[in-house]
CSV table of C-alpha atoms in Angstrom, one decimal:
chain,number,residue,atom,x,y,z
T,18,UNK,CA,127.7,77.2,152.0
T,19,UNK,CA,124.3,75.6,151.5
T,20,UNK,CA,122.6,79.0,152.3
T,21,UNK,CA,124.7,80.7,149.7
T,22,UNK,CA,123.8,78.2,147.0
T,23,UNK,CA,120.1,78.6,147.9
T,24,UNK,CA,120.3,82.3,147.6
T,25,UNK,CA,122.0,82.0,144.2
T,26,UNK,CA,119.3,79.6,143.0
T,27,UNK,CA,116.5,81.9,144.2
T,28,UNK,CA,118.2,84.8,142.4
T,29,UNK,CA,118.5,82.9,139.2
T,30,UNK,CA,114.9,81.8,139.3
T,31,UNK,CA,113.7,85.4,140.0
T,32,UNK,CA,115.8,86.7,137.1
T,33,UNK,CA,114.5,84.0,134.7
T,34,UNK,CA,110.8,84.6,135.7
T,35,UNK,CA,111.2,88.3,135.3
T,36,UNK,CA,112.7,87.9,131.8
T,37,UNK,CA,110.0,85.5,130.8
T,38,UNK,CA,107.3,87.9,132.1
T,39,UNK,CA,108.7,90.9,130.3
T,40,UNK,CA,109.3,89.1,127.0
T,41,UNK,CA,105.6,88.1,127.1
T,42,UNK,CA,104.5,91.7,127.6
T,43,UNK,CA,103.9,93.2,124.2
T,44,UNK,CA,101.4,95.9,123.6
T,45,UNK,CA,98.3,94.9,121.8
T,46,UNK,CA,97.3,97.0,118.8
T,47,UNK,CA,94.7,99.6,119.6
T,48,UNK,CA,93.7,102.9,118.1
T,49,UNK,CA,94.4,104.1,114.6
T,50,UNK,CA,97.3,102.8,112.5
T,51,UNK,CA,98.2,103.8,108.9
T,52,UNK,CA,98.9,101.4,106.0
T,53,UNK,CA,100.7,102.5,102.8
T,54,UNK,CA,102.0,105.9,101.9
T,55,UNK,CA,104.8,108.0,103.3
T,56,UNK,CA,105.4,107.7,107.1
T,57,UNK,CA,102.8,104.9,107.5
T,58,UNK,CA,102.9,102.5,110.5
T,59,UNK,CA,102.8,99.6,108.0
T,60,UNK,CA,103.9,99.5,104.4
T,61,UNK,CA,101.5,96.7,103.5
T,62,UNK,CA,98.2,95.3,104.6
T,63,UNK,CA,100.0,91.9,105.0
T,64,UNK,CA,102.4,93.5,107.5
T,65,UNK,CA,99.5,95.0,109.4
T,66,UNK,CA,97.7,91.7,109.6
T,67,UNK,CA,100.9,89.8,110.6
T,68,UNK,CA,101.4,92.3,113.5
T,69,UNK,CA,97.7,92.1,114.5
T,70,UNK,CA,97.9,88.3,114.5
T,71,UNK,CA,101.1,88.3,116.6
T,72,UNK,CA,100.0,91.0,119.1
T,73,UNK,CA,96.2,90.8,119.2
T,74,UNK,CA,93.7,93.7,119.4
T,75,UNK,CA,93.7,95.9,122.5
T,76,UNK,CA,91.0,97.8,124.3
T,77,UNK,CA,89.0,100.1,122.1
T,78,UNK,CA,89.8,98.1,119.0
T,79,UNK,CA,92.2,98.6,116.1
T,80,UNK,CA,91.5,100.8,113.1
T,81,UNK,CA,93.8,100.5,110.1
T,82,UNK,CA,93.6,103.5,107.8
T,83,UNK,CA,94.7,102.3,104.3
T,84,UNK,CA,96.0,105.0,102.0
T,85,UNK,CA,93.8,105.8,99.0
T,86,UNK,CA,95.3,104.3,95.9
T,87,UNK,CA,97.3,101.7,97.8
T,88,UNK,CA,97.9,98.6,95.7
T,89,UNK,CA,99.2,95.3,97.0
T,90,UNK,CA,99.7,91.8,95.7
T,91,UNK,CA,100.0,89.2,98.4
T,92,UNK,CA,99.2,85.6,99.3
T,93,UNK,CA,95.9,84.8,101.0
T,94,UNK,CA,95.8,86.8,104.2
T,95,UNK,CA,94.1,85.4,107.3
T,96,UNK,CA,93.2,87.3,110.5
T,97,UNK,CA,93.3,85.0,113.5
T,98,UNK,CA,93.2,87.8,116.1
T,99,UNK,CA,89.6,88.2,117.4
T,100,UNK,CA,87.8,91.3,118.1
T,101,UNK,CA,84.3,92.0,119.5
T,102,UNK,CA,81.7,94.8,119.4
T,103,UNK,CA,83.8,97.1,121.6
T,104,UNK,CA,87.2,95.9,120.5
T,105,UNK,CA,86.6,95.8,116.7
T,106,UNK,CA,89.1,95.4,113.9
T,107,UNK,CA,88.5,97.8,111.0
T,108,UNK,CA,90.3,98.3,107.7
T,109,UNK,CA,89.1,101.5,106.0
T,110,UNK,CA,90.2,103.8,103.1
T,111,UNK,CA,92.0,106.9,104.2
T,112,UNK,CA,92.1,110.0,102.0
T,113,UNK,CA,90.7,110.9,98.6
T,114,UNK,CA,91.5,109.0,95.4
T,115,UNK,CA,91.2,105.5,94.2
T,116,UNK,CA,90.0,102.7,96.5
T,117,UNK,CA,92.8,100.5,97.9
T,118,UNK,CA,93.1,97.2,96.1
T,119,UNK,CA,94.7,94.0,97.3
T,120,UNK,CA,94.9,91.1,94.9
T,121,UNK,CA,96.1,87.5,95.5
T,122,UNK,CA,99.5,86.4,94.1
T,123,UNK,CA,100.0,83.5,91.8
T,124,UNK,CA,96.4,83.6,90.4
T,125,UNK,CA,95.9,84.9,86.8
T,126,UNK,CA,93.2,87.5,87.1
T,127,UNK,CA,92.0,90.5,85.2
T,128,UNK,CA,93.4,93.8,86.7
T,129,UNK,CA,90.0,95.1,87.5
T,130,UNK,CA,89.0,92.0,89.5
T,131,UNK,CA,88.8,92.8,93.2
T,132,UNK,CA,89.8,90.0,95.5
T,133,UNK,CA,89.6,91.9,98.7
T,134,UNK,CA,87.5,95.0,99.1
T,135,UNK,CA,88.1,97.5,101.8
T,136,UNK,CA,85.3,99.6,103.2
């Protein structure tokens, strides 16, 4: 009877450890991702940054292609994920047309004022 309880306990611990391990395995963001526009990976820059902060940047870095003409009003956005020279984090305009523009919410500003400029 004691052996049976021990086997059940080992099984339970193994299952718990396995579940814990796999819930921690989330793919980091790497490669090109699109922001804004039809069929994009992210509808907003804020959503892309939230995902980047949650998952981190993977090997080779992350490149966010922001649709030309994309407009977004959002609170202050902070990137806490860290990159480096080989795993850089890049936000860049994608396509022809007006430059993307992100303005901060709840601050009265002139429409032509750029709060965040994307390269």
